[in-house]
Amino acid sequence: MIAKIEQLLKEVEALKASNAEELEALRIKFLSKKGAINDLMADFRNVPAELKKEVGMRLNELKDKAQDKINVLKEQFENQDNSCDGLDLTRSAYPIKLGTRHPLTIVKNEVIDIFARLGFSIAEGPEIEDDWHVFSALNFAEDHPARDMQDTFFIEAQPDVVLRTHTSSVQSRVMEVTQPPIRIICPGRVYRNEAISYRAHCFFHQVEALYIDKDVSFTDLKQVLLLFAKEMFGADTKIRLRPSYFPFTEPSAEMDISCNICGGKGCPFCKHTGWVEILGCGMVDPNVLKANGIDSKVYSGYALGMGIERITNLKYQVKDLRMFSENDTRFLKEFEAAY
Ligand SMILES: [Zn+2]
């Protein structure tokens, strides 16, 4: 009987199970009522009295070891099961924080989306430009103050090369190589020789739109402006146009919208006028069409342009322009859910 117990002990030590079914089969084989150990227990009464003590101890040892071994194997399966249960194995092992879009990018994309729905396509051009595309092709007189060193970054060795002061330079680049109909939107960074403060920066961002075709009128422009204002600031938004002057448009206007903070009632943000200025616009000056090779007797068009920082301020009340370029993650994090 001792020999039989020894053999079963060896078997128990070597037990292996690769799944729950195999483990259950082992349990039945060793520990069930009809299992090997119970059979030995049943034979115990036939063991001679002088051997009973030793056989009894060995038998108990076998029973404990078999139970322990099966518990250990069972635990392994349970741990494996737990480790897979409800887990997404495609997830990264480490938590990765998603970045946020910059508020200026959010607003730029929103403006582009609105104009894209009207059939405008995006046009881009160089930030380092020549005098022709930034000024001359856009009807700036030789002595226009914008050409002054005070306003524009020139490159000393090459006075003809400037950092563009507006994205209108992209309009002239498109016009000189494209015959109408032209329907473009030009987003981009521009540069002015300004002292940096909370309300001015040496670089900022613009979006301009240009539409040239036969019979384009100021009415078309006004409809697009109204639609843009409502899409951007809400369906209740009202607009008003004030006469203005730009070298490249005639007539020119500046557009105000009803203050989106007080709804037009008057508040500190709109200086209690109920209106805030958001963009400049007008009909493309025939001189600009001529300078860029478009027949001004056949075609007419409108242009409009706005500062992205300005629109972002209106939407999110960012009081200090410098925050846009400081990359302070606490500021950027506030726009996490914006788009
Ligand atoms: Zn207001």
XYZ file of C-alpha atoms and ligand atoms in Angstrom:
340
model
C 0.000 0.000 0.000
C 2.896 2.324 0.836
C 4.277 1.699 -2.656
C 0.945 2.639 -4.171
C 0.830 5.854 -2.103
C 4.415 6.715 -3.151
C 3.497 6.256 -6.786
C 0.409 8.472 -6.488
C 2.486 11.148 -4.670
C 4.880 11.240 -7.635
C 1.955 11.476 -10.032
C 0.429 14.356 -8.042
C 3.702 16.294 -8.052
C 3.939 15.958 -11.812
C 0.330 16.981 -12.432
C -0.263 19.422 -15.288
C -3.413 20.838 -16.759
C -3.654 23.264 -19.634
C -7.339 24.110 -19.280
C -10.227 23.896 -16.851
C -11.587 20.637 -18.326
C -8.279 18.850 -17.831
C -8.106 20.127 -14.286
C -11.597 18.839 -13.519
C -10.626 15.423 -14.911
C -7.636 15.362 -12.547
C -9.804 16.336 -9.609
C -12.183 13.471 -10.376
C -9.293 11.042 -10.814
C -7.707 11.851 -7.430
C -10.173 13.543 -5.097
C -13.704 12.493 -6.023
C -15.636 9.842 -4.108
C -14.628 7.239 -6.641
C -11.128 8.684 -7.048
C -7.799 6.950 -6.389
C -7.321 8.432 -2.900
C -10.781 7.458 -1.701
C -10.113 3.916 -2.973
C -7.006 3.812 -0.793
C -8.997 5.190 2.153
C -11.457 2.326 1.670
C -8.557 -0.173 1.733
C -7.167 1.397 4.916
C -9.190 -0.922 7.123
C -7.234 -3.869 5.672
C -3.878 -2.404 6.649
C -2.185 -4.374 9.490
C -2.465 -2.560 12.815
C 1.290 -2.024 13.224
C 1.401 -0.194 9.856
C -1.767 1.815 10.318
C 0.026 4.837 11.805
C 2.558 5.189 8.992
C 0.099 4.391 6.213
C -2.440 6.800 7.711
C 0.118 9.628 7.802
C 1.247 8.922 4.221
C -2.333 8.737 3.056
C -3.174 12.100 4.642
C -0.034 13.558 3.137
C -1.118 12.343 -0.295
C -4.599 13.754 0.125
C -3.292 17.185 1.243
C -0.732 17.337 -1.575
C -3.304 16.378 -4.207
C -5.702 19.045 -2.896
C -2.934 21.687 -2.777
C -1.718 20.872 -6.258
C -5.181 21.091 -7.741
C -5.794 24.379 -5.911
C -2.561 25.802 -7.327
C -3.479 24.745 -10.861
C -6.978 26.158 -10.408
C -5.587 29.461 -9.200
C -3.411 29.705 -12.299
C -6.447 29.364 -14.541
C -8.464 31.846 -12.551
C -5.680 34.410 -12.683
C -5.381 33.936 -16.420
C -9.125 34.355 -16.820
C -9.143 37.517 -14.726
C -6.289 39.030 -16.694
C -8.286 38.815 -19.920
C -11.739 39.477 -18.608
C -13.182 42.719 -19.954
C -9.790 44.049 -21.013
C -9.178 45.796 -24.304
C -5.926 44.154 -25.404
C -5.491 46.688 -28.227
C -5.083 49.512 -25.721
C -1.684 51.023 -25.105
C 0.022 49.894 -21.925
C 0.567 53.501 -20.858
C -2.026 56.275 -20.637
C -1.374 58.671 -23.518
C -2.790 62.178 -23.190
C -4.250 63.465 -26.427
C -3.065 66.900 -27.465
C -5.445 69.753 -28.203
C -5.885 71.838 -31.295
C -4.672 75.399 -30.975
C -7.623 77.818 -30.622
C -6.491 79.694 -33.745
C -6.516 76.428 -35.707
C -9.972 75.591 -34.372
C -11.349 78.940 -35.502
C -9.462 78.889 -38.813
C -10.931 75.460 -39.621
C -14.393 76.704 -38.717
C -14.072 79.678 -41.087
C -12.716 77.424 -43.846
C -15.598 74.972 -43.334
C -18.205 77.702 -43.767
C -16.642 79.003 -46.990
C -15.969 75.494 -48.294
C -19.714 74.845 -48.123
C -20.163 77.873 -50.403
C -17.780 76.400 -52.966
C -14.585 78.235 -51.987
C -11.334 76.289 -52.227
C -8.185 76.914 -50.197
C -5.244 78.767 -51.766
C -1.874 79.243 -50.091
C 1.206 81.266 -50.873
C 4.662 82.153 -49.499
C 5.105 84.160 -46.289
C 8.320 85.711 -47.661
C 7.002 87.705 -50.579
C 8.035 90.322 -53.120
C 6.797 93.890 -53.153
C 4.729 93.278 -56.304
C 2.422 90.638 -54.839
C 2.057 92.309 -51.444
C 1.619 95.923 -52.588
C 1.908 96.908 -56.255
C -0.428 94.277 -57.704
C -2.992 95.290 -55.093
C -3.124 98.954 -56.017
C -0.965 100.285 -53.177
C 0.475 103.641 -54.253
C 4.252 104.022 -54.243
C 4.015 106.252 -51.205
C 1.361 104.277 -49.325
C 2.121 104.265 -45.586
C 1.874 100.431 -45.438
C 5.124 100.346 -47.414
C 6.783 102.208 -44.591
C 9.490 100.446 -42.623
C 7.413 101.211 -39.530
C 4.717 98.809 -40.663
C 6.447 96.206 -42.755
C 9.441 93.916 -42.255
C 11.773 94.448 -45.210
C 14.959 92.560 -45.849
C 17.727 95.116 -45.777
C 19.905 93.643 -48.504
C 16.908 93.122 -50.803
C 14.384 95.932 -50.399
C 12.038 94.170 -52.807
C 11.609 91.225 -50.412
C 9.171 91.548 -47.505
C 7.374 89.401 -44.974
C 3.800 89.538 -46.213
C 1.642 91.973 -44.270
C -1.621 90.387 -45.406
C -2.786 87.232 -47.137
C -4.028 89.352 -50.063
C -0.710 88.517 -51.704
C -2.117 85.020 -52.268
C -5.058 86.561 -54.103
C -2.742 88.322 -56.557
C -0.760 85.107 -57.051
C -3.947 83.212 -57.914
C -5.344 85.959 -60.163
C -2.182 86.238 -62.260
C -2.366 82.572 -63.280
C -6.137 81.880 -63.225
C -8.961 83.219 -65.331
C -12.355 83.646 -63.591
C -14.462 82.227 -62.151
C -12.193 82.377 -59.099
C -13.549 81.416 -55.692
C -10.778 81.021 -53.136
C -10.134 81.324 -49.444
C -6.608 82.156 -48.259
C -5.708 81.394 -44.651
C -2.236 82.141 -43.355
C 0.232 83.910 -41.102
C 1.122 87.553 -41.713
C 3.711 89.932 -40.250
C 3.680 93.581 -39.174
C 6.406 95.636 -37.626
C 4.534 96.259 -34.372
C 5.618 96.411 -30.758
C 4.292 93.324 -28.963
C 1.576 94.054 -26.412
C -1.632 92.484 -25.188
C -3.445 93.883 -28.236
C -0.797 93.780 -30.996
C 1.761 91.248 -32.162
C 4.433 91.183 -34.839
C 2.716 88.202 -36.417
C -0.895 87.137 -36.567
C -3.252 85.208 -38.826
C -5.757 86.116 -41.490
C -8.325 84.463 -43.681
C -9.303 86.208 -46.887
C -11.887 85.238 -49.447
C -11.978 86.277 -53.094
C -14.747 85.720 -55.611
C -14.430 86.892 -59.214
C -16.896 86.103 -61.962
C -19.258 87.868 -64.374
C -21.908 90.067 -62.704
C -20.682 89.726 -59.127
C -22.315 92.521 -57.135
C -22.178 94.024 -53.664
C -25.445 92.184 -52.928
C -23.629 88.861 -53.380
C -20.986 90.036 -50.925
C -23.565 91.099 -48.369
C -25.383 87.770 -48.544
C -22.148 85.847 -47.979
C -21.231 88.119 -45.049
C -24.611 87.606 -43.423
C -24.461 83.863 -43.868
C -20.917 83.746 -42.491
C -21.861 85.806 -39.419
C -24.856 83.600 -38.632
C -22.907 80.373 -39.116
C -19.973 81.590 -37.043
C -21.743 83.439 -34.221
C -25.288 82.085 -34.179
C -28.533 82.475 -36.122
C -29.588 85.652 -34.239
C -26.470 87.550 -35.278
C -27.056 90.820 -37.128
C -24.525 92.602 -39.329
C -23.945 96.200 -40.335
C -21.589 97.626 -42.929
C -19.715 100.888 -42.496
C -17.987 102.628 -45.447
C -14.219 102.288 -45.268
C -11.122 102.479 -47.415
C -8.704 99.802 -48.622
C -6.345 100.240 -51.608
C -7.532 97.015 -53.260
C -11.309 97.381 -53.000
C -13.764 100.039 -54.172
C -16.221 100.549 -52.596
C -14.878 99.226 -49.294
C -16.637 98.485 -46.047
C -16.003 97.267 -42.566
C -18.435 94.831 -41.067
C -19.672 94.806 -37.493
C -21.744 92.073 -35.926
C -24.200 92.472 -33.080
C -22.159 91.844 -29.919
C -22.231 88.108 -29.330
C -21.733 88.558 -25.591
C -24.604 90.903 -24.722
C -26.704 90.145 -27.799
C -26.576 93.811 -28.866
C -27.817 95.326 -25.595
C -24.438 96.842 -24.731
C -21.670 95.577 -22.454
C -18.051 96.440 -21.593
C -16.808 94.073 -24.340
C -18.578 96.059 -27.104
C -17.941 99.335 -25.257
C -21.712 99.568 -24.746
C -22.363 100.056 -28.464
C -23.918 96.623 -29.032
C -21.653 96.115 -32.075
C -18.185 94.635 -32.589
C -16.017 94.978 -35.674
C -14.952 91.730 -37.306
C -13.796 92.155 -40.884
C -13.026 94.330 -43.877
C -14.457 93.806 -47.356
C -15.365 95.396 -50.641
C -15.618 95.051 -54.391
C -12.257 94.280 -55.998
C -10.861 97.511 -57.438
C -10.763 97.336 -61.284
C -7.102 98.463 -61.074
C -6.323 95.245 -59.146
C -8.055 93.102 -61.783
C -6.105 94.903 -64.544
C -2.772 94.606 -62.749
C -3.315 90.848 -62.455
C -4.362 90.254 -66.071
C -8.152 90.028 -65.639
C -10.466 92.023 -67.890
C -12.266 94.412 -65.534
C -14.885 95.202 -68.183
C -16.044 91.580 -68.229
C -15.450 90.494 -64.656
C -16.101 91.890 -61.231
C -15.599 90.430 -57.772
C -15.577 90.890 -54.058
C -12.950 90.277 -51.416
C -13.164 90.048 -47.653
C -10.595 89.463 -44.953
C -10.497 88.967 -41.233
C -8.001 88.419 -38.457
C -8.291 84.934 -36.983
C -7.127 86.239 -33.588
C -9.961 88.773 -33.650
C -12.605 86.143 -34.392
C -11.103 83.855 -31.721
C -11.272 86.704 -29.191
C -14.926 87.200 -29.992
C -15.692 83.513 -29.633
C -13.582 82.749 -26.573
C -12.827 86.151 -24.989
C -9.078 85.755 -24.961
C -8.008 89.111 -23.562
C -4.274 88.967 -24.241
C -3.090 88.299 -27.814
C 0.268 87.084 -26.558
C -1.333 83.986 -25.056
C -1.792 82.609 -28.569
C 1.959 82.228 -29.058
C 3.153 81.359 -25.552
C 2.303 77.653 -25.758
C 1.101 77.614 -22.164
C -0.499 74.192 -21.892
C -2.912 75.409 -19.189
C -4.334 77.877 -21.725
C -4.360 75.359 -24.598
C -6.050 72.706 -22.438
C -9.103 74.939 -22.115
C -9.849 74.253 -25.776
C -9.735 70.458 -25.406
C -13.422 69.984 -26.117
C -13.871 72.852 -28.539
C -13.601 70.940 -31.797
Zn -21.757 93.630 -25.896
